[in-house]
Amino acid sequence: MNAIVEPPKAAPDIVPEDGIRLTPEELKRRRSRSVAIALALGALVLLFYIVTIVKIGGNLLQDGGGLM
Amino acid sequence: MAYSDVHKSGRAVAREGVNMGSARDYIALLKPRVMSLVVFTALVGIAVAPGHINPVLGAAALIAIAVGAGAAGALNMWFDSDIDRLMRRTAPRPIPAGRLEPGDALGLGLVLAVASVTFLGLVINWVAAGLLAFTIFFYVVIYTMWLKRSTSQNIVIGGAAGALPPVIGWAAVTGTVSIESLALFLIIFLWTPPHFWALSLYRSDDYARAGVPMLPVVSGAAATKRQILIYAVVLAVVAATLPPLLHFATAAYGVIAGALGVLFIWLAWQVYRMPESDTEMKPARRLFAYSMLYLFLLFAILLVEGGFRGWMA
């Protein structure tokens, strides 16, 4: 008995024919850029947070905590 | 930039439409070594200034100044990418090496320039922010775009940009520009020509190939050596006397700065006596290396003394 074996389907190609396929080296460099951007944005959030706390804290001390 | 030109030189690593820059390349655009000197001299401006700044805000000011310096470096690399590829020292930079497009440097430089000045103005004060904006403008427009390619006095006048960071640091604390901060400016301003001319003596072929009218290319080695010696003498005297006379450094600083200055003059004298036939130019290389140590030591002493005064207050 011969089973009918269907030929394996080709994996869907998400990169168009005329698109650019990144080489492993190019992917590595893109990853390093992404990590650097993430770190820079994280550092920026931290910096703004700390500076805001310091500025608000200084103002609160100056006007007696705003409670008087 | 035409990548094809770079391909022909065998240094290309990028394909059309693919950003081949790594994080390291973008950091290189900010000239981290120059940035470290800027941060250090600005820190000294903050430390010796009268008055008090919250350490966190002081650190924030330094970050803004560092980013502003980085922005100026990126804009310099954007504009100079054509001549950078012609010089040995600058050819490995990300743009001439073909890993980044000039537009990448332009975009990064403009964004960081606006961000750093705005941040410094909002968090510290607008005098310091204005000075930072002026520094970036002077370095990019006056020095890079105009003076560098048009006059042999390029780094004399352009050196003002590199001399401003301690003035910005001082202004971050006091909100003003004073005679003391201008003395710090003057020390770096006088230090810049002998520092760069020592380098340009043994790299004059590079500058000539790129068409940059550095003093040795335009006026010759003899005139450059004479100018180095004159600047060395004036620098040594000013650096040793002005800070104590203006009472923001002690007599001990004056003595040490005087001794360091004598060594600077002696090395400049060795350069002056260097024969025309000397192609290795070891004295010039020695002076270039020592000039960096000299400025670092002067400002380190000022930093220690300023920090000590602040601690005692």
CSV table of C-alpha atoms in Angstrom, one decimal:
chain,number,residue,atom,x,y,z
A,1,MET,CA,0.0,0.0,0.0
A,2,ASN,CA,1.4,3.2,-1.0
A,3,ALA,CA,0.7,6.2,1.2
A,4,ILE,CA,0.5,9.4,-0.6
A,5,VAL,CA,3.2,11.7,0.7
A,6,GLU,CA,2.6,15.3,0.1
A,7,PRO,CA,5.7,17.3,-0.6
A,8,PRO,CA,6.7,19.5,2.4
A,9,LYS,CA,5.3,23.0,2.2
A,10,ALA,CA,7.8,25.7,1.9
A,11,ALA,CA,8.1,27.9,4.9
A,12,PRO,CA,6.4,31.2,4.3
A,13,ASP,CA,9.0,33.8,3.3
A,14,ILE,CA,8.3,37.0,5.2
A,15,VAL,CA,11.1,38.8,3.4
A,16,PRO,CA,10.0,39.9,-0.1
A,17,GLU,CA,12.0,38.8,-3.0
A,18,ASP,CA,13.6,42.2,-3.5
A,19,GLY,CA,14.1,42.9,0.2
A,20,ILE,CA,17.3,42.9,2.2
A,21,ARG,CA,18.3,39.9,4.2
A,22,LEU,CA,20.6,40.8,7.0
A,23,THR,CA,23.8,38.8,7.5
A,24,PRO,CA,24.6,37.5,11.0
A,25,GLU,CA,27.1,40.4,11.4
A,26,GLU,CA,24.5,43.0,10.4
A,27,LEU,CA,22.0,41.5,12.8
A,28,LYS,CA,24.6,41.6,15.6
A,29,ARG,CA,25.3,45.2,14.9
A,30,ARG,CA,21.6,46.1,14.8
A,31,ARG,CA,21.2,44.3,18.2
A,32,SER,CA,24.1,46.3,19.7
A,33,ARG,CA,22.4,49.5,18.5
A,34,SER,CA,19.1,48.4,20.0
A,35,VAL,CA,20.7,47.6,23.3
A,36,ALA,CA,22.5,51.0,23.4
A,37,ILE,CA,19.2,52.9,22.6
A,38,ALA,CA,17.4,50.9,25.4
A,39,LEU,CA,20.2,51.7,27.9
A,40,ALA,CA,20.3,55.4,26.8
A,41,LEU,CA,16.5,55.8,27.2
A,42,GLY,CA,16.6,54.0,30.6
A,43,ALA,CA,19.4,56.3,31.8
A,44,LEU,CA,17.4,59.3,30.6
A,45,VAL,CA,14.3,58.3,32.5
A,46,LEU,CA,16.5,57.7,35.7
A,47,LEU,CA,18.2,61.1,35.2
A,48,PHE,CA,14.9,63.0,34.8
A,49,TYR,CA,13.5,61.2,37.8
A,50,ILE,CA,16.4,62.0,40.1
A,51,VAL,CA,16.8,65.6,38.9
A,52,THR,CA,13.0,66.1,39.4
A,53,ILE,CA,13.2,64.7,43.0
A,54,VAL,CA,16.2,66.9,43.8
A,55,LYS,CA,14.6,70.0,42.4
A,56,ILE,CA,11.2,69.4,44.1
A,57,GLY,CA,13.0,68.5,47.3
A,58,GLY,CA,14.9,71.8,47.2
A,59,ASN,CA,11.8,73.8,46.6
A,60,LEU,CA,9.9,72.1,49.4
A,61,LEU,CA,12.8,72.8,51.9
A,62,GLN,CA,12.8,76.5,50.8
A,63,ASP,CA,9.0,77.1,51.4
A,64,GLY,CA,8.8,75.0,54.5
A,65,GLY,CA,7.3,72.0,52.8
A,66,GLY,CA,4.4,73.9,51.5
A,67,LEU,CA,2.5,73.3,54.7
A,68,MET,CA,2.9,76.6,56.5
B,1,MET,CA,29.0,59.8,1.0
B,2,ALA,CA,29.5,57.4,-2.0
B,3,TYR,CA,30.1,54.0,-0.6
B,4,SER,CA,31.6,53.0,-3.9
B,5,ASP,CA,34.6,55.2,-3.2
B,6,VAL,CA,35.1,53.3,0.0
B,7,HIS,CA,34.6,50.0,-1.6
B,8,LYS,CA,37.4,50.8,-4.0
B,9,SER,CA,39.7,51.4,-1.1
B,10,GLY,CA,38.9,48.0,0.3
B,11,ARG,CA,37.7,49.4,3.6
B,12,ALA,CA,33.9,49.1,3.0
B,13,VAL,CA,31.8,47.0,5.3
B,14,ALA,CA,28.3,48.3,4.5
B,15,ARG,CA,25.8,47.4,1.8
B,16,GLU,CA,23.5,49.9,0.2
B,17,GLY,CA,20.5,50.5,2.4
B,18,VAL,CA,21.9,48.6,5.4
B,19,ASN,CA,23.0,50.4,8.5
B,20,MET,CA,26.3,48.7,9.4
B,21,GLY,CA,27.0,51.0,12.4
B,22,SER,CA,27.3,49.4,15.8
B,23,ALA,CA,26.7,51.1,19.1
B,24,ARG,CA,30.5,51.6,19.3
B,25,ASP,CA,30.5,53.5,16.0
B,26,TYR,CA,27.8,55.9,17.3
B,27,ILE,CA,29.8,56.4,20.5
B,28,ALA,CA,32.9,57.1,18.4
B,29,LEU,CA,31.0,59.9,16.7
B,30,LEU,CA,30.8,61.7,20.0
B,31,LYS,CA,34.7,61.7,20.3
B,32,PRO,CA,34.8,60.2,23.8
B,33,ARG,CA,38.4,61.2,24.4
B,34,VAL,CA,37.7,64.8,23.8
B,35,MET,CA,34.6,64.5,25.8
B,36,SER,CA,36.5,63.2,28.8
B,37,LEU,CA,38.8,66.3,28.7
B,38,VAL,CA,35.7,68.5,28.4
B,39,VAL,CA,34.1,66.8,31.4
B,40,PHE,CA,37.2,67.1,33.5
B,41,THR,CA,37.8,70.8,32.8
B,42,ALA,CA,34.1,71.6,33.4
B,43,LEU,CA,34.3,69.7,36.7
B,44,VAL,CA,37.2,71.9,37.7
B,45,GLY,CA,35.1,75.0,36.8
B,46,ILE,CA,32.3,73.7,39.1
B,47,ALA,CA,34.8,72.8,41.9
B,48,VAL,CA,36.6,76.1,42.0
B,49,ALA,CA,33.6,78.3,41.6
B,50,PRO,CA,32.4,80.1,44.7
B,51,GLY,CA,29.1,78.9,46.0
B,52,HIS,CA,27.4,75.6,46.2
B,53,ILE,CA,25.6,73.3,43.8
B,54,ASN,CA,23.7,70.2,44.7
B,55,PRO,CA,26.0,67.3,43.8
B,56,VAL,CA,23.2,65.6,41.8
B,57,LEU,CA,22.6,68.8,39.8
B,58,GLY,CA,26.3,69.2,39.4
B,59,ALA,CA,26.5,65.7,37.9
B,60,ALA,CA,23.5,66.5,35.7
B,61,ALA,CA,25.3,69.7,34.5
B,62,LEU,CA,28.4,67.6,33.6
B,63,ILE,CA,26.3,65.1,31.7
B,64,ALA,CA,24.7,67.9,29.7
B,65,ILE,CA,28.1,69.4,29.0
B,66,ALA,CA,29.5,66.0,28.0
B,67,VAL,CA,26.5,65.4,25.6
B,68,GLY,CA,26.9,68.9,24.2
B,69,ALA,CA,30.6,68.2,23.5
B,70,GLY,CA,29.6,64.9,21.9
B,71,ALA,CA,27.1,66.7,19.7
B,72,ALA,CA,29.8,69.0,18.5
B,73,GLY,CA,32.1,66.0,17.8
B,74,ALA,CA,29.4,64.3,15.7
B,75,LEU,CA,28.7,67.4,13.7
B,76,ASN,CA,32.4,67.8,13.1
B,77,MET,CA,32.6,64.3,11.8
B,78,TRP,CA,29.6,64.9,9.6
B,79,PHE,CA,31.2,68.0,8.0
B,80,ASP,CA,34.7,66.7,7.8
B,81,SER,CA,34.0,63.2,6.4
B,82,ASP,CA,35.5,64.2,3.1
B,83,ILE,CA,38.9,65.1,4.5
B,84,ASP,CA,38.8,62.5,7.3
B,85,ARG,CA,39.1,59.8,4.7
B,86,LEU,CA,42.4,61.3,3.5
B,87,MET,CA,44.2,61.3,6.8
B,88,ARG,CA,45.7,58.3,8.5
B,89,ARG,CA,44.6,59.4,12.0
B,90,THR,CA,41.0,60.0,11.0
B,91,ALA,CA,40.4,57.4,8.2
B,92,PRO,CA,39.3,54.7,10.6
B,93,ARG,CA,36.4,56.9,11.9
B,94,PRO,CA,32.9,55.4,11.3
B,95,ILE,CA,32.0,57.6,8.3
B,96,PRO,CA,35.2,57.4,6.2
B,97,ALA,CA,35.4,53.7,7.0
B,98,GLY,CA,31.9,53.3,5.5
B,99,ARG,CA,30.1,52.0,8.5
B,100,LEU,CA,27.9,55.1,8.9
B,101,GLU,CA,26.4,57.7,6.6
B,102,PRO,CA,27.2,61.4,7.1
B,103,GLY,CA,23.4,61.9,7.7
B,104,ASP,CA,23.6,59.6,10.8
B,105,ALA,CA,26.2,61.9,12.4
B,106,LEU,CA,24.2,65.1,11.4
B,107,GLY,CA,21.0,63.7,12.9
B,108,LEU,CA,22.6,62.5,16.0
B,109,GLY,CA,24.6,65.8,16.4
B,110,LEU,CA,21.6,68.1,16.0
B,111,VAL,CA,19.4,66.1,18.3
B,112,LEU,CA,22.0,65.9,21.1
B,113,ALA,CA,22.9,69.6,20.7
B,114,VAL,CA,19.3,70.8,21.2
B,115,ALA,CA,18.7,68.2,23.9
B,116,SER,CA,21.8,69.0,25.9
B,117,VAL,CA,21.3,72.8,25.8
B,118,THR,CA,17.6,72.6,26.7
B,119,PHE,CA,18.3,70.2,29.6
B,120,LEU,CA,21.1,72.4,31.0
B,121,GLY,CA,18.9,75.5,30.7
B,122,LEU,CA,15.9,73.9,32.4
B,123,VAL,CA,17.8,72.1,35.1
B,124,ILE,CA,20.7,74.4,35.9
B,125,ASN,CA,20.5,77.9,34.4
B,126,TRP,CA,20.3,79.6,31.0
B,127,VAL,CA,23.6,81.3,31.3
B,128,ALA,CA,25.4,78.0,31.3
B,129,ALA,CA,23.0,76.7,28.6
B,130,GLY,CA,23.8,79.7,26.5
B,131,LEU,CA,27.5,79.2,26.9
B,132,LEU,CA,27.1,75.5,25.9
B,133,ALA,CA,25.1,76.5,22.8
B,134,PHE,CA,27.8,79.1,21.9
B,135,THR,CA,30.5,76.4,22.4
B,136,ILE,CA,28.8,74.0,20.0
B,137,PHE,CA,28.2,76.7,17.5
B,138,PHE,CA,31.8,78.0,17.7
B,139,TYR,CA,33.3,74.5,17.3
B,140,VAL,CA,31.0,73.4,14.4
B,141,VAL,CA,30.4,76.6,12.5
B,142,ILE,CA,33.4,78.9,13.2
B,143,TYR,CA,36.1,76.3,13.6
B,144,THR,CA,35.0,73.2,11.6
B,145,MET,CA,33.2,74.9,8.7
B,146,TRP,CA,35.2,78.1,8.4
B,147,LEU,CA,38.6,78.4,10.1
B,148,LYS,CA,39.9,74.8,9.8
B,149,ARG,CA,40.1,75.0,6.0
B,150,SER,CA,40.8,78.6,5.5
B,151,THR,CA,43.6,79.8,7.9
B,152,SER,CA,46.8,78.5,9.6
B,153,GLN,CA,45.5,80.2,12.7
B,154,ASN,CA,42.6,77.7,12.7
B,155,ILE,CA,43.4,76.0,16.0
B,156,VAL,CA,44.4,79.3,17.7
B,157,ILE,CA,41.0,80.8,17.3
B,158,GLY,CA,39.1,77.5,17.2
B,159,GLY,CA,40.8,76.6,20.5
B,160,ALA,CA,38.3,78.9,22.2
B,161,ALA,CA,35.6,76.2,21.8
B,162,GLY,CA,37.8,73.7,23.8
B,163,ALA,CA,38.6,76.3,26.4
B,164,LEU,CA,35.0,77.1,27.3
B,165,PRO,CA,33.9,74.1,29.3
B,166,PRO,CA,35.4,75.3,32.7
B,167,VAL,CA,33.5,78.6,32.0
B,168,ILE,CA,30.3,76.7,31.6
B,169,GLY,CA,31.0,74.7,34.8
B,170,TRP,CA,31.6,77.9,36.7
B,171,ALA,CA,28.4,79.5,35.3
B,172,ALA,CA,26.5,76.4,36.3
B,173,VAL,CA,27.3,77.2,39.9
B,174,THR,CA,27.3,81.0,39.9
B,175,GLY,CA,25.1,81.9,37.0
B,176,THR,CA,27.7,84.3,35.7
B,177,VAL,CA,31.0,84.6,33.9
B,178,SER,CA,33.8,86.0,36.0
B,179,ILE,CA,37.4,86.9,35.6
B,180,GLU,CA,38.5,83.7,37.4
B,181,SER,CA,36.6,81.5,34.9
B,182,LEU,CA,38.1,83.5,32.1
B,183,ALA,CA,41.6,82.7,33.6
B,184,LEU,CA,40.8,79.0,33.3
B,185,PHE,CA,39.6,79.7,29.7
B,186,LEU,CA,42.9,81.5,29.0
B,187,ILE,CA,45.0,78.5,30.2
B,188,ILE,CA,43.4,76.1,27.9
B,189,PHE,CA,43.3,78.6,25.1
B,190,LEU,CA,47.0,79.2,25.3
B,191,TRP,CA,47.7,75.4,25.7
B,192,THR,CA,45.8,74.4,22.5
B,193,PRO,CA,48.2,75.8,19.8
B,194,PRO,CA,51.5,74.2,21.1
B,195,HIS,CA,49.5,70.9,21.8
B,196,PHE,CA,48.1,70.7,18.2
B,197,TRP,CA,51.1,72.2,16.5
B,198,ALA,CA,53.4,69.5,18.1
B,199,LEU,CA,51.0,66.9,16.6
B,200,SER,CA,50.8,68.6,13.2
B,201,LEU,CA,54.6,68.8,12.9
B,202,TYR,CA,54.9,65.0,12.6
B,203,ARG,CA,51.5,64.6,10.8
B,204,SER,CA,52.0,67.5,8.3
B,205,ASP,CA,51.9,65.2,5.3
B,206,ASP,CA,48.4,64.1,6.4
B,207,TYR,CA,47.2,67.6,6.7
B,208,ALA,CA,48.8,68.6,3.4
B,209,ARG,CA,47.1,65.6,1.6
B,210,ALA,CA,43.7,66.7,3.0
B,211,GLY,CA,44.4,70.4,2.1
B,212,VAL,CA,44.1,71.5,5.7
B,213,PRO,CA,46.2,74.7,6.2
B,214,MET,CA,47.9,73.8,9.4
B,215,LEU,CA,50.8,76.0,10.4
B,216,PRO,CA,53.6,73.5,9.4
B,217,VAL,CA,51.9,73.1,6.0
B,218,VAL,CA,51.5,76.8,5.3
B,219,SER,CA,54.5,78.4,7.1
B,220,GLY,CA,56.9,75.5,7.4
B,221,ALA,CA,58.4,73.6,10.4
B,222,ALA,CA,60.7,76.4,11.5
B,223,ALA,CA,58.0,78.9,12.0
B,224,THR,CA,55.8,76.3,13.8
B,225,LYS,CA,58.6,75.4,16.2
B,226,ARG,CA,59.2,79.1,17.0
B,227,GLN,CA,55.4,79.6,17.6
B,228,ILE,CA,55.3,76.6,19.8
B,229,LEU,CA,58.2,78.0,22.0
B,230,ILE,CA,56.5,81.4,22.3
B,231,TYR,CA,53.2,79.9,23.3
B,232,ALA,CA,54.9,77.6,25.7
B,233,VAL,CA,56.6,80.5,27.6
B,234,VAL,CA,53.4,82.6,27.7
B,235,LEU,CA,51.3,79.5,28.8
B,236,ALA,CA,53.8,78.5,31.5
B,237,VAL,CA,53.8,82.1,33.0
B,238,VAL,CA,50.0,82.6,32.8
B,239,ALA,CA,49.1,79.1,34.1
B,240,ALA,CA,51.5,79.4,37.1
B,241,THR,CA,50.6,83.0,38.1
B,242,LEU,CA,47.0,83.8,37.3
B,243,PRO,CA,45.1,81.4,39.5
B,244,PRO,CA,47.1,82.3,42.7
B,245,LEU,CA,46.9,86.0,41.8
B,246,LEU,CA,43.1,85.7,41.4
B,247,HIS,CA,42.9,83.8,44.7
B,248,PHE,CA,41.3,80.6,43.4
B,249,ALA,CA,44.5,78.6,43.8
B,250,THR,CA,47.2,78.5,46.5
B,251,ALA,CA,50.9,79.4,46.3
B,252,ALA,CA,51.6,75.7,46.3
B,253,TYR,CA,49.7,75.4,43.0
B,254,GLY,CA,51.8,78.2,41.7
B,255,VAL,CA,55.0,76.5,42.6
B,256,ILE,CA,54.0,73.1,41.1
B,257,ALA,CA,52.5,74.8,38.0
B,258,GLY,CA,55.7,76.7,37.6
B,259,ALA,CA,57.8,73.6,37.7
B,260,LEU,CA,55.5,71.8,35.2
B,261,GLY,CA,55.7,74.9,33.0
B,262,VAL,CA,59.5,74.9,33.0
B,263,LEU,CA,59.4,71.3,31.8
B,264,PHE,CA,56.9,72.3,29.1
B,265,ILE,CA,59.2,75.1,28.0
B,266,TRP,CA,62.2,72.7,28.0
B,267,LEU,CA,60.4,70.2,25.8
B,268,ALA,CA,59.3,73.1,23.5
B,269,TRP,CA,63.0,74.1,23.3
B,270,GLN,CA,63.9,70.6,22.3
B,271,VAL,CA,61.3,70.8,19.5
B,272,TYR,CA,62.7,74.2,18.5
B,273,ARG,CA,66.2,72.7,18.2
B,274,MET,CA,65.0,69.7,16.2
B,275,PRO,CA,66.9,69.6,12.9
B,276,GLU,CA,65.0,69.9,9.7
B,277,SER,CA,66.3,66.4,8.7
B,278,ASP,CA,64.7,64.8,11.7
B,279,THR,CA,61.8,62.8,10.2
B,280,GLU,CA,61.0,60.8,13.3
B,281,MET,CA,60.5,64.0,15.4
B,282,LYS,CA,60.6,62.4,18.8
B,283,PRO,CA,60.8,65.7,20.6
B,284,ALA,CA,57.5,66.8,19.0
B,285,ARG,CA,55.9,63.5,20.0
B,286,ARG,CA,57.2,63.9,23.5
B,287,LEU,CA,55.8,67.5,23.8
B,288,PHE,CA,52.4,66.3,22.4
B,289,ALA,CA,52.2,63.6,25.1
B,290,TYR,CA,53.5,65.8,27.9
B,291,SER,CA,51.1,68.6,27.0
B,292,MET,CA,48.2,66.4,27.8
B,293,LEU,CA,49.7,65.4,31.1
B,294,TYR,CA,50.6,69.0,31.9
B,295,LEU,CA,47.0,70.3,31.5
B,296,PHE,CA,45.6,67.3,33.4
B,297,LEU,CA,48.0,67.9,36.3
B,298,LEU,CA,47.2,71.7,36.4
B,299,PHE,CA,43.5,71.1,36.5
B,300,ALA,CA,43.8,68.1,38.9
B,301,ILE,CA,45.6,70.4,41.4
B,302,LEU,CA,42.9,73.1,41.0
B,303,LEU,CA,40.3,70.4,41.5
B,304,VAL,CA,41.8,69.1,44.7
B,305,GLU,CA,42.2,72.6,46.1
B,306,GLY,CA,38.7,73.6,45.0
B,307,GLY,CA,37.3,70.4,46.5
B,308,PHE,CA,39.2,71.0,49.8
B,309,ARG,CA,37.9,74.5,50.0
B,310,GLY,CA,34.3,73.3,49.5
B,311,TRP,CA,34.8,70.7,52.1
B,312,MET,CA,36.2,73.2,54.6
B,313,ALA,CA,33.4,75.7,54.0
